Short mmCIF file of C-alpha atoms in Angstrom, two decimals:
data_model
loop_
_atom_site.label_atom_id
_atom_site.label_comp_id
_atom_site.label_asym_id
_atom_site.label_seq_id
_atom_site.Cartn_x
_atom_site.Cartn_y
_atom_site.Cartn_z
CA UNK A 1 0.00 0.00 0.00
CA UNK A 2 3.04 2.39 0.50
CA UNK A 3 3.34 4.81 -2.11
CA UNK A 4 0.11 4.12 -3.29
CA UNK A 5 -1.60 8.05 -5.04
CA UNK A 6 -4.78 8.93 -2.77
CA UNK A 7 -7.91 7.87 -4.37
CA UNK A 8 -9.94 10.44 -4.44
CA UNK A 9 -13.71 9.79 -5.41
CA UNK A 10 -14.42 10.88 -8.76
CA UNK A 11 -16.39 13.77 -7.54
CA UNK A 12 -13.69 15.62 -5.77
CA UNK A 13 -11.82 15.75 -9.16
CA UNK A 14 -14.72 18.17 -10.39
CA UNK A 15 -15.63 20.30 -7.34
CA UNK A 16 -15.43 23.07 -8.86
CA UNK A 17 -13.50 24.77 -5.98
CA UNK A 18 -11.44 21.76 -6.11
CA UNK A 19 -10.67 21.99 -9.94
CA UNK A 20 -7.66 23.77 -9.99
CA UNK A 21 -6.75 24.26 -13.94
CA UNK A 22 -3.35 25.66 -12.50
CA UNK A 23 -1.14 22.83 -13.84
CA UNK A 24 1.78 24.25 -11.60
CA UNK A 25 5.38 24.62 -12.51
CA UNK A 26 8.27 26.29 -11.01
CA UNK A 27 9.93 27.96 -14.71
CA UNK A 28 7.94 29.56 -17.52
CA UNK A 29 8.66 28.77 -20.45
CA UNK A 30 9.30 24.96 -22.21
CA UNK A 31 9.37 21.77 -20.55
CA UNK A 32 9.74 18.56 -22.18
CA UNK A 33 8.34 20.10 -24.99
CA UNK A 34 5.52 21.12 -22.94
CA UNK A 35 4.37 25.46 -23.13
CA UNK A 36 4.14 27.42 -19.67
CA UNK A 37 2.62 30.69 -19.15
CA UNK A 38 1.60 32.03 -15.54
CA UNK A 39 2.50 28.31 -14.13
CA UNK A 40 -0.22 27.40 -16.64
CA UNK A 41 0.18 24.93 -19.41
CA UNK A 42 -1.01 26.78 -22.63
CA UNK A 43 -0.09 24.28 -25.33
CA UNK A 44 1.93 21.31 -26.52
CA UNK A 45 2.67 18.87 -29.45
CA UNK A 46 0.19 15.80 -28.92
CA UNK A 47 3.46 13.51 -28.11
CA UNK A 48 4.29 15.51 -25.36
CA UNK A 49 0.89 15.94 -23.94
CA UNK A 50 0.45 12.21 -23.89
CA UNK A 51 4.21 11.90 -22.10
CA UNK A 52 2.77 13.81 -19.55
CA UNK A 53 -0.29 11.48 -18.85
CA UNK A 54 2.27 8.37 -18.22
CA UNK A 55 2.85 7.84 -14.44
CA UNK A 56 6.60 6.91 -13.87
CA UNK A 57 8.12 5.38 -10.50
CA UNK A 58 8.06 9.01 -9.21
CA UNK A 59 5.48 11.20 -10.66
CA UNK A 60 1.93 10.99 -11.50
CA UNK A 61 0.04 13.27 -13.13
CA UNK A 62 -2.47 15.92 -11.86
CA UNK A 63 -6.05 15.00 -11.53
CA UNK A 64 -7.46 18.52 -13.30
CA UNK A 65 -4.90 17.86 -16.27
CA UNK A 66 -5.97 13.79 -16.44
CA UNK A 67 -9.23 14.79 -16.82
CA UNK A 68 -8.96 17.72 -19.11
CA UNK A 69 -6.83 15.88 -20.98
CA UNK A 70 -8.89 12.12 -21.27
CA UNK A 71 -12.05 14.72 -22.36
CA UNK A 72 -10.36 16.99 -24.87
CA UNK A 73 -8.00 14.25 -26.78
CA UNK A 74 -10.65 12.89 -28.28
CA UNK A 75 -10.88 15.36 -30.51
CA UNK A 76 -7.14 14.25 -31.93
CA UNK A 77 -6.89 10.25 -31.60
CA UNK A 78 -9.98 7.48 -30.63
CA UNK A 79 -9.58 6.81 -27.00
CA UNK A 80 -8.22 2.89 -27.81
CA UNK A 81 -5.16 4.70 -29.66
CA UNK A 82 -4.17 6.81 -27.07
CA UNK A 83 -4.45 3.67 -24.45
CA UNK A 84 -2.31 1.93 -26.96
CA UNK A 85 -0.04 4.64 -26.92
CA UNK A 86 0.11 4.77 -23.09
CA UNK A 87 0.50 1.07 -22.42
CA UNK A 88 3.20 0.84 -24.96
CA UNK A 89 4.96 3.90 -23.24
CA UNK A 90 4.68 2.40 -20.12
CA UNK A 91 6.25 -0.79 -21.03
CA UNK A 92 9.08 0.70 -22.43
CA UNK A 93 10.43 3.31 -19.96
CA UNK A 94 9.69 0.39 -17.35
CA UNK A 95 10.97 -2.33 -19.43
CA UNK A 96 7.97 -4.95 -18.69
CA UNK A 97 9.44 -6.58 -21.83
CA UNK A 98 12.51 -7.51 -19.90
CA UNK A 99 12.69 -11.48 -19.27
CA UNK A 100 13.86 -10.83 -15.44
CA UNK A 101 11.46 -7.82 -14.03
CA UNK A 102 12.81 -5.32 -11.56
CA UNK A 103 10.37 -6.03 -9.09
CA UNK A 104 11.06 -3.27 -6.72
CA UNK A 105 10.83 -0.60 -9.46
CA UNK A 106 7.75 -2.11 -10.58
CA UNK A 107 5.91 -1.70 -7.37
CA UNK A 108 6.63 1.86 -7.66
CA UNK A 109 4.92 2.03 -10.90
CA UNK A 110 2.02 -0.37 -10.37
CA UNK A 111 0.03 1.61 -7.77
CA UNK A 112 -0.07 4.96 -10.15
CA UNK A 113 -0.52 3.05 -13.15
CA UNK A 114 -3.81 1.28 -11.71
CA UNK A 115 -4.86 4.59 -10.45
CA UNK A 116 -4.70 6.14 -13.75
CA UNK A 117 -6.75 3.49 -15.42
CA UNK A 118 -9.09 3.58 -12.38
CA UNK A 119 -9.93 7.26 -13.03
CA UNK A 120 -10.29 6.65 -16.18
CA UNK A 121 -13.03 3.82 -15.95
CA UNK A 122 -14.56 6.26 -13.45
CA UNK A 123 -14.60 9.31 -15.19
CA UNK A 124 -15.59 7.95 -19.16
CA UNK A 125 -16.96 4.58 -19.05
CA UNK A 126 -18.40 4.74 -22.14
CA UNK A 127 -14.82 4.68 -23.49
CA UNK A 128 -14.72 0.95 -22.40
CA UNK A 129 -17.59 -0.23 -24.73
CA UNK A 130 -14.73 -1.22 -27.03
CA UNK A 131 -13.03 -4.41 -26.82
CA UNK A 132 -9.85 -3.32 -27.28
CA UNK A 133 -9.96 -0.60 -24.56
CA UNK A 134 -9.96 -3.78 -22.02
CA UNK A 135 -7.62 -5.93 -24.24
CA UNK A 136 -5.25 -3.05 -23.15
CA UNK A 137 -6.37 -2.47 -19.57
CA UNK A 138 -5.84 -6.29 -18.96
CA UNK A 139 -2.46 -6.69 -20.72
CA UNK A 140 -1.22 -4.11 -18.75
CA UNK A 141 -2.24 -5.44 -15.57
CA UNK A 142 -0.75 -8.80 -16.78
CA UNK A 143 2.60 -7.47 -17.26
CA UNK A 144 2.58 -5.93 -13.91
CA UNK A 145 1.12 -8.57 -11.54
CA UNK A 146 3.92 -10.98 -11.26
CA UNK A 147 5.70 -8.49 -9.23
CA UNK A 148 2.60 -8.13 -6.66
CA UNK A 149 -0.39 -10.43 -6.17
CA UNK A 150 -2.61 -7.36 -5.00
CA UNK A 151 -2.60 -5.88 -8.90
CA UNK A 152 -5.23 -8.62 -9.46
CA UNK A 153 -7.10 -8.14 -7.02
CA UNK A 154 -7.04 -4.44 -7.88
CA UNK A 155 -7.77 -5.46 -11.70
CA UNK A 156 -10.98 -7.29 -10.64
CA UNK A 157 -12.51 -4.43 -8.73
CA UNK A 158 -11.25 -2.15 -11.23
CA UNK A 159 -13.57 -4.55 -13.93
CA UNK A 160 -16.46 -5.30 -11.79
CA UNK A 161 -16.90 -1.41 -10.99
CA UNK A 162 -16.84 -1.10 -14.49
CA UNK A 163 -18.82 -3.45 -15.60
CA UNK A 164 -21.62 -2.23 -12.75
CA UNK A 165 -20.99 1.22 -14.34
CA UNK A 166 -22.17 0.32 -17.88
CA UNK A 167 -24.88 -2.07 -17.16
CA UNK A 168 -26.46 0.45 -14.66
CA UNK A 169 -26.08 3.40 -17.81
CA UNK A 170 -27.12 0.97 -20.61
CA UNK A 171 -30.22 -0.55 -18.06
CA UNK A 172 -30.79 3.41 -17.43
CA UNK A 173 -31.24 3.84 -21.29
CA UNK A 174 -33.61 0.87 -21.69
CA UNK A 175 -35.67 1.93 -18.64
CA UNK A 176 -36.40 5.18 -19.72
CA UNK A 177 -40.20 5.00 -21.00
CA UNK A 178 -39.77 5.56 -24.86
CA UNK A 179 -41.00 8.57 -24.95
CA UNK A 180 -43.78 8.69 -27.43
CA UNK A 181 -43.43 11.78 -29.84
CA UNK A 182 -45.89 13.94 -31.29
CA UNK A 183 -49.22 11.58 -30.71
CA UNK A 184 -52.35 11.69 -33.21
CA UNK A 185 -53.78 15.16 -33.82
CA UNK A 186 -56.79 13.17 -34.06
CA UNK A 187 -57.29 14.13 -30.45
CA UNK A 188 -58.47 17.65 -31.40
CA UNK A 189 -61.72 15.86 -32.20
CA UNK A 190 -62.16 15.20 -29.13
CA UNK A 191 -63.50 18.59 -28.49
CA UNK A 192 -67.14 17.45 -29.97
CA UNK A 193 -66.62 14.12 -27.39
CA UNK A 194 -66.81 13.05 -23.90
CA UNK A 195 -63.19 14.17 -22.74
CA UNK A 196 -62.43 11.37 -21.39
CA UNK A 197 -60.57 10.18 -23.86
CA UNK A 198 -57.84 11.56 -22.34
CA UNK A 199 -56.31 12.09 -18.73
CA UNK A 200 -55.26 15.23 -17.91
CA UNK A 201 -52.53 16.77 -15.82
CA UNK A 202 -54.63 18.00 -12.89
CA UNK A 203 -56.23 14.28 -12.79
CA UNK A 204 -52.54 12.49 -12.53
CA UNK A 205 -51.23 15.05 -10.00
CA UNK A 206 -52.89 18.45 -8.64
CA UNK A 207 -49.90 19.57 -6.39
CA UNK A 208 -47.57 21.58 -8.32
CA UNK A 209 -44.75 21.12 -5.37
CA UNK A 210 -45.45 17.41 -6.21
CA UNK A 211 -45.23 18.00 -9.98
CA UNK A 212 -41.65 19.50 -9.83
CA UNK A 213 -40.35 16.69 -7.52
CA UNK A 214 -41.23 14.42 -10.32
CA UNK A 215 -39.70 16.58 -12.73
CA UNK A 216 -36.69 16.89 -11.22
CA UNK A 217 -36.35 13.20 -10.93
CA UNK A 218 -37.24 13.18 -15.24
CA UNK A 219 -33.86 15.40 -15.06
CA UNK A 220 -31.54 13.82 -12.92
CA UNK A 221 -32.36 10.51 -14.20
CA UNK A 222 -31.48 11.46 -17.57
CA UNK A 223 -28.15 13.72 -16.57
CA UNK A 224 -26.84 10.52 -14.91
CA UNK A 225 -26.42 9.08 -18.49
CA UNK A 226 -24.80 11.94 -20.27
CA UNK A 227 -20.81 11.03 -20.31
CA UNK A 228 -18.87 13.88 -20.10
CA UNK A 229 -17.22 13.27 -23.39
CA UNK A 230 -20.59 13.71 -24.95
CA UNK A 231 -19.92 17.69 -25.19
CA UNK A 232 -16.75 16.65 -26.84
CA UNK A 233 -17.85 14.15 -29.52
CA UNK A 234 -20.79 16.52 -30.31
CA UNK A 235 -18.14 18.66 -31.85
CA UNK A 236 -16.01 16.47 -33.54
CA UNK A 237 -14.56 17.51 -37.01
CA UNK A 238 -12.01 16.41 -39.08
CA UNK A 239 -8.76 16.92 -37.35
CA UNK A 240 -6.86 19.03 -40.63
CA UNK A 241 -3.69 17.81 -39.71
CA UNK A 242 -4.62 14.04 -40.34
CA UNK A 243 -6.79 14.36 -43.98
CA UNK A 244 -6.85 10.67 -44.20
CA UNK A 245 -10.32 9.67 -41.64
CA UNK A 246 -12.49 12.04 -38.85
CA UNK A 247 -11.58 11.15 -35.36
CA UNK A 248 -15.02 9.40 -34.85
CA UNK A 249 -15.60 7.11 -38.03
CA UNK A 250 -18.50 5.42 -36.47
CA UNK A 251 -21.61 6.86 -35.30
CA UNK A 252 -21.36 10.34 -33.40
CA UNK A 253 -21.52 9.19 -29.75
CA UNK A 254 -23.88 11.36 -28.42
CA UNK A 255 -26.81 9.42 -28.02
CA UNK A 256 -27.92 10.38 -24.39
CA UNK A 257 -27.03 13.91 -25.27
CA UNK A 258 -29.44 14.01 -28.15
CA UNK A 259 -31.73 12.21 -26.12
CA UNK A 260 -32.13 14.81 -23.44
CA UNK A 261 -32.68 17.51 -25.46
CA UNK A 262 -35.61 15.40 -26.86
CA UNK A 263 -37.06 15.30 -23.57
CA UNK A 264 -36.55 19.17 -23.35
CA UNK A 265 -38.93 19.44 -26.57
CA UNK A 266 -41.31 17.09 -25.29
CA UNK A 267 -42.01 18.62 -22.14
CA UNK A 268 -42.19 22.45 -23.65
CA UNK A 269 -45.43 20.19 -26.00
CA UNK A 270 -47.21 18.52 -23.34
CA UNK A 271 -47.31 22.13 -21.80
CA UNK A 272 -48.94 23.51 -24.75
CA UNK A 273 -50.92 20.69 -25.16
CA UNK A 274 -52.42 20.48 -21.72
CA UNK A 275 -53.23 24.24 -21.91
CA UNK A 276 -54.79 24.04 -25.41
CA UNK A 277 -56.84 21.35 -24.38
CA UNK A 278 -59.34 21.71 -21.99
CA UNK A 279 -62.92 22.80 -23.70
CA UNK A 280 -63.82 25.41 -21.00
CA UNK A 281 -62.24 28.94 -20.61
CA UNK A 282 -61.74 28.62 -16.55
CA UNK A 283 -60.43 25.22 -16.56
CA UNK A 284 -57.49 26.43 -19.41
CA UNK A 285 -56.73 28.95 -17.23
CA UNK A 286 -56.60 26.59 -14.31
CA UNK A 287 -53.94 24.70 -16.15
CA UNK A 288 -51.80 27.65 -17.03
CA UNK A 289 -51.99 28.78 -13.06
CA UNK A 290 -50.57 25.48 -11.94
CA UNK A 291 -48.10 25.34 -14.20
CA UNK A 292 -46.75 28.71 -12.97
CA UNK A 293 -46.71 27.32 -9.85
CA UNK A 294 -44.83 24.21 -11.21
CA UNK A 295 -42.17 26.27 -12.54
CA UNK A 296 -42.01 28.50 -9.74
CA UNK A 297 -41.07 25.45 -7.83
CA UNK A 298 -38.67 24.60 -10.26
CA UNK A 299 -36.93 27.55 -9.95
CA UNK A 300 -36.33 27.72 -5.60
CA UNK A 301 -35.16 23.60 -6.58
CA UNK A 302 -32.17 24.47 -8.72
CA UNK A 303 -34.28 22.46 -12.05
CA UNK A 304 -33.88 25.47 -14.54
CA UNK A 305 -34.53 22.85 -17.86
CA UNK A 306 -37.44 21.93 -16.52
CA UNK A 307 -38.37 25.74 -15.56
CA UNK A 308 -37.52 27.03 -18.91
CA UNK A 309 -39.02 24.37 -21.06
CA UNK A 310 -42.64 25.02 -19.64
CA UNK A 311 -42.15 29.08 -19.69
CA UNK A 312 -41.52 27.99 -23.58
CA UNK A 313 -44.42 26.40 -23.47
CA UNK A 314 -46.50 29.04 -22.57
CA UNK A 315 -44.78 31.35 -24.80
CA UNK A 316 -45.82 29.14 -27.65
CA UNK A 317 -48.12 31.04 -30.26
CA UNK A 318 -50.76 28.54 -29.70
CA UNK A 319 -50.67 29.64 -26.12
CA UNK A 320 -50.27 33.31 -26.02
CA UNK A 321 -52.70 33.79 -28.72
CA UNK A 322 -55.55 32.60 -26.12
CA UNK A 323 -56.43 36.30 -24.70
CA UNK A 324 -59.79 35.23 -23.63
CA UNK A 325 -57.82 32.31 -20.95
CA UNK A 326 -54.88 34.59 -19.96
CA UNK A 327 -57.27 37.65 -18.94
CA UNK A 328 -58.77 34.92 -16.31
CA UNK A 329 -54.99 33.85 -15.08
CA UNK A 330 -53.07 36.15 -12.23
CA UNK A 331 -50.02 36.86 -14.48
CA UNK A 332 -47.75 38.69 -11.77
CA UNK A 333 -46.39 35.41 -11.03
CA UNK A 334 -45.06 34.31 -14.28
CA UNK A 335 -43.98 37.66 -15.42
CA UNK A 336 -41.35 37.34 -12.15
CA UNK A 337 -40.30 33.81 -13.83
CA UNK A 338 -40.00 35.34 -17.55
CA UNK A 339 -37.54 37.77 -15.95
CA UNK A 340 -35.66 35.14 -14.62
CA UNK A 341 -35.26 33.14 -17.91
CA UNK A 342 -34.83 36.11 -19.96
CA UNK A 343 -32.48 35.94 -22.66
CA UNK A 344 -31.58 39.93 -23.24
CA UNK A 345 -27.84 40.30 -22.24
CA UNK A 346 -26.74 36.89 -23.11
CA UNK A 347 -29.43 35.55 -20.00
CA UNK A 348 -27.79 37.42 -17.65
CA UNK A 349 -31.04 37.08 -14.98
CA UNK A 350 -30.35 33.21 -15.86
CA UNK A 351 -26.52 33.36 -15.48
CA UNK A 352 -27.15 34.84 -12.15
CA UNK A 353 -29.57 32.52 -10.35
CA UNK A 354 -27.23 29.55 -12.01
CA UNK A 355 -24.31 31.12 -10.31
CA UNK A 356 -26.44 31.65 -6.56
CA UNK A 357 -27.78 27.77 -7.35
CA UNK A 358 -24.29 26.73 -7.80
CA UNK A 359 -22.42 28.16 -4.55
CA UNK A 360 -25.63 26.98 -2.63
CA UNK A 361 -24.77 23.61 -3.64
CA UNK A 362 -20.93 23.72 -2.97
CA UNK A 363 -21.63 24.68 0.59
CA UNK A 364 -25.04 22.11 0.73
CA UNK A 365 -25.80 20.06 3.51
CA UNK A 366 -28.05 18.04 2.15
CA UNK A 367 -28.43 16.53 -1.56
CA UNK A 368 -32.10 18.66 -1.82
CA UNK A 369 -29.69 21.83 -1.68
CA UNK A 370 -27.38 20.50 -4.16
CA UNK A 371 -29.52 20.32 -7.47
CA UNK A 372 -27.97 22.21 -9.69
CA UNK A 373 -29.78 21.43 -13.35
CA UNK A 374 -28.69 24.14 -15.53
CA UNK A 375 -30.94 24.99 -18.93
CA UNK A 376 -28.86 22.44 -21.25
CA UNK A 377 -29.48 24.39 -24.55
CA UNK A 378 -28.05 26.83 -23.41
CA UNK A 379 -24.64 24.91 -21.58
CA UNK A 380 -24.53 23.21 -24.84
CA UNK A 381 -24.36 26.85 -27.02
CA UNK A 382 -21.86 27.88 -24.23
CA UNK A 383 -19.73 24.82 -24.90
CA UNK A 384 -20.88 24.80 -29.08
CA UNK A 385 -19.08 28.93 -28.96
CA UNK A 386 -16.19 28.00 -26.90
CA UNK A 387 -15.10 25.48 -29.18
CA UNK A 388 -15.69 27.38 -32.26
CA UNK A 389 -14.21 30.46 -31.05
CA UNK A 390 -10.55 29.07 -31.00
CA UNK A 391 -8.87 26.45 -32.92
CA UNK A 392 -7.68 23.06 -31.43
CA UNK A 393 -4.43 23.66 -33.06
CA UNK A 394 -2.15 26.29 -33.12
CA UNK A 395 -0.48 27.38 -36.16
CA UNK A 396 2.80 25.37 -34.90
CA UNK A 397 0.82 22.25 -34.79
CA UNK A 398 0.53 21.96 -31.09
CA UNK A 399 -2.44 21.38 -29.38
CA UNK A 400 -4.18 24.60 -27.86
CA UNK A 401 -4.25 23.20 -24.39
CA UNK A 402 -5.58 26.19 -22.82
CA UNK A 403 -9.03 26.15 -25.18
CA UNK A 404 -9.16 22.56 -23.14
CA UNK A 405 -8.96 23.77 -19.61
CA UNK A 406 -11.69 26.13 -20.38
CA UNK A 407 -13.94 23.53 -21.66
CA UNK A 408 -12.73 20.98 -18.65
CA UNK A 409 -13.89 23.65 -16.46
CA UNK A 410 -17.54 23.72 -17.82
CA UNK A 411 -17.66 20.24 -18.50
CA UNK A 412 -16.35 19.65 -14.88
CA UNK A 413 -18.72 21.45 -13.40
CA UNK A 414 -21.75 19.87 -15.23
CA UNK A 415 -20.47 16.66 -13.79
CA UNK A 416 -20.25 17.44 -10.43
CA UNK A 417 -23.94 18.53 -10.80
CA UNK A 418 -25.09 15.16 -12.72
CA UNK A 419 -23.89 13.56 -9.83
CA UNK A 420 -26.65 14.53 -7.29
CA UNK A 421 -28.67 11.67 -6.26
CA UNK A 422 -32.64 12.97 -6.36
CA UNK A 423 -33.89 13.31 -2.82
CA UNK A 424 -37.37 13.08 -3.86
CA UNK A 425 -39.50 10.21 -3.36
CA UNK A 426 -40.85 9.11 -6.87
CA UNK A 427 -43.83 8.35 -8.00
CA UNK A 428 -43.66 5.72 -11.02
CA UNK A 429 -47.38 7.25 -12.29
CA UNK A 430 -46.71 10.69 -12.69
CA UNK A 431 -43.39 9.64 -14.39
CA UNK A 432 -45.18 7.61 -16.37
CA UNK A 433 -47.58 10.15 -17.26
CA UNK A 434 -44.96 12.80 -18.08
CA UNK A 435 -43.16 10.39 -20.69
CA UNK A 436 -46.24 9.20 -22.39
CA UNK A 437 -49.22 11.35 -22.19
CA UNK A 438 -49.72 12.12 -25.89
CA UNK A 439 -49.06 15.46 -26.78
CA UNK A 440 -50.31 17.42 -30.26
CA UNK A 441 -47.77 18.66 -33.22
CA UNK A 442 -47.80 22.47 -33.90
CA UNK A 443 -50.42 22.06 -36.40
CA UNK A 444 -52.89 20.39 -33.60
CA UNK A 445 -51.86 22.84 -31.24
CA UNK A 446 -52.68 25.03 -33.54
CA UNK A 447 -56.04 23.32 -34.20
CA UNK A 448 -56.89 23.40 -30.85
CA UNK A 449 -56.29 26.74 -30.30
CA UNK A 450 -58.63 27.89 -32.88
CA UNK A 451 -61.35 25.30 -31.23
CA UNK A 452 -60.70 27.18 -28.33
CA UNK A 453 -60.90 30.57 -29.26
CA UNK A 454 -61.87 31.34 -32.62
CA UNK A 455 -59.29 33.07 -35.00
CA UNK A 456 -59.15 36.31 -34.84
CA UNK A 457 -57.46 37.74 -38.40
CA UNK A 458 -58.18 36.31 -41.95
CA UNK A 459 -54.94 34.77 -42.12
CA UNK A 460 -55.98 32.32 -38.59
CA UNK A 461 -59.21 31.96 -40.12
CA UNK A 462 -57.60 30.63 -43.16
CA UNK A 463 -55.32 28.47 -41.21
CA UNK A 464 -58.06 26.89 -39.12
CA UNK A 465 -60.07 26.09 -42.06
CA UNK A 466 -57.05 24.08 -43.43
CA UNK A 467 -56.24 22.30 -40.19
CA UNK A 468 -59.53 21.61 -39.98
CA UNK A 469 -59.60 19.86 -43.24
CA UNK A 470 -56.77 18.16 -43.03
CA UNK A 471 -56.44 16.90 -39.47
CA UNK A 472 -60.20 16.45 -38.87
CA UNK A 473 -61.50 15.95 -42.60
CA UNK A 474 -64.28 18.50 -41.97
CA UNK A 475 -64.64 20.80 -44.19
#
């Protein structure tokens, strides 16, 4: 055990108070081949970048550059390449090749060299889909463990974790109710029915504090899924300096990204559609007053996606076109909220309350205090303009490494966030509900608007006689 680096839980690595992208040195300047400024690392050729990932007898690398380095490399070599690259590194500057190992040198080296692939099975999983990514992990451990029994039993824990890891995120992907998209328009007909063709929010839960819980559990849930290399990959081009392939040949892998931002859309519908709904004036504005409330508990949670998809909601045409409903609602209450989720000045009101939700949860007592779940669009745009606003590569060739820290930074923090477990009790029905109650397209919110209350220009007249047509087959 002597020797051995402190294992820190994956979490401390992130804290954002913890994340310290100060990669220190003594001298400015150039050291193997790696560029200082400030104590800061600002660039370096890929070799040398990768050099500085290897653990020797002596020194191991810091955990902010590990992980700003695992996340942003990506963009350069596949992850199985750059394990290659390691383990082959490794094996010569230790000489694991050699018939007679040096045993005591090698129990130096083992404890860091575990750690490092420990973090990284921690920290991206999803990099260890791949066959070969193990093939390495395990012929490294092979070379090692005749000079200590523990490195196996290290190597099994190191597995099993993993192997927990991705069946819990691939389970987590299966579980989550397909979410049913856009549902029949037919439903609009149901206007000149009994309405009971359909449940309704207020029947599956009346308590908005209740309703917010649930949605915060919808958020979390999905969050835990999202590896942090997703923000990476989602901005993958062809690296100019290699013309031959893109970094990622096979399929983008951002499915869990992608499918979060689906669940974004969905909930800013069902909104709509529960508003448009209802056949009676007072029981429309009923809806919009609880959803107010909804969002208003949203907001004192920390759940701003959830908060800003059903203000979007509401904003939507179909919505604020119903005069007649939103004279009947008290509208002090969601004006407060639009301020909040304003975008003039780059969402400043938003950047704000992010920033007060974020230092609540550094100094949180309890995990209800530490929900941080920022509006994702807008993370994503963040992230999307960082990345666009510099290159990757300097003119030199070397890697911009200070671009990376940046993004490691916001990335960092996101995962310190996804990491909250939900202190809510659930409730599987209102889940349920939320993933598959059907909700209309535009052109049947539309349609239901107009059922509503009638259009009030030629051009909605026009437009409800088509929709009518079309989705109803009345003419």
């Amino acid at each position: 055990q002597e020797g051995m680096p402190q294992t820190l839980s994956s979490t401390s690595m992130f804290t954002p108070c913890g994340f310290s992208p100060h990669l220190h040195t003594s001298k400015e300047g150039e050291q193997g081949g790696l560029i200082f400024q400030d104590g800061n690392l600002t660039s370096a050729s890929l070799d040398a970048l990768i050099q500085h990932l290897i653990p020797t007898t002596d020194y191991y690398p810091e955990k902010a550059y590990i992980f700003t380095f695992l996340l942003s490399s990506r963009l350069f070599i596949e992850p199985h390449e750059l394990l290659s690259r390691v383990c082959h590194k490794c094996i010569e500057q230790q000489r694991l090749d050699d018939p007679v190992l040096d045993k005591a040198r090698i129990r130096k080296f083992g404890p860091k060299i575990l750690q490092l692939l420990t973090e990284w099975t921690e920290t991206f999983p999803y990099d260890f889909q791949e066959e070969r990514m193990i093939g390495h992990l395990k012929d490294m451990i092979h070379r090692i463990a005749p000079c200590d029994e523990a490195y196996w039993k290290k190597m099994n824990q190191l597995l099993q974790a993993l192997n927990q890891k991705l069946a819990t995120l691939s389970h987590g992907q299966e579980g989550i109710v397909k979410i049913s998209s856009a549902v029949s328009d037919k439903l609009v007909a149901f206007k000149t029915k009994p309405p009971s063709i359909q449940r309704e929010i207020l029947s599956v839960c009346s308590d908005p504090y209740t309703l917010a819980q649930q949605l915060t559990h919808v958020e979390l849930e999905r969050l835990s899924h999202i590896g942090p290399e997703e923000f990476v990959q989602a901005f993958v081009h062809k690296d100019p300096l290699d013309g031959t392939k893109t970094c990622f040949s096979e399929q983008k892998k951002t499915s869990n990204l992608e499918a979060y931002v689906k669940w974004f859309n969905r909930l800013c519908y069902l909104v709509a559609t529960e508003i448009c709904m209802p056949a009676k004036k007072k029981q429309r504005a009923q809806v919009i007053e609880f959803f107010i409330d909804v969002a208003r508990e949203c907001f004192n949670i920390g759940n701003f996606n959830s908060l800003m998809a059903i203000i979007s909601g509401m904003n939507m045409s179909p919505v604020s076109r119903l005069k007649k409903t939103w004279s009947k609602v008290k509208t002090a209450k969601f004006f407060i909220l639009e301020h909040q989720m304003d975008p003039t000045g780059n969402f400043y009101n938003y950047r704000t309350a992010l920033r007060g939700a974020a230092h609540r949860s550094l100094t949180a007592h309890s995990n209800r205090e530490k929900i941080v779940i920022p509006f994702f669009s807008l993370l994503i745009k963040d992230i999307y303009f960082l990345n666009e606003g510099c290159a990757n590569r300097l003119p030199n060739g070397h890697v911009n490494f200070e671009k990376f820290l940046e993004l490691a930074k916001q990335v960092g923090e996101f995962i310190t966030w996804k990491q909250v477990e939900c202190p809510f009790e659930q409730d599987p029905n209102i889940i349920h509900y939320l993933h598959t109650a059907p909700i209309f397209t535009e052109d049947g919110l539309y349609l239901a608007s107009y059922e509503s209350e009638s259009p009030e220009n030629q051009t909605e007249k026009d437009r409800w006689k088509s929709l009518r047509s079309t989705i109803l087959g009345k003419t």
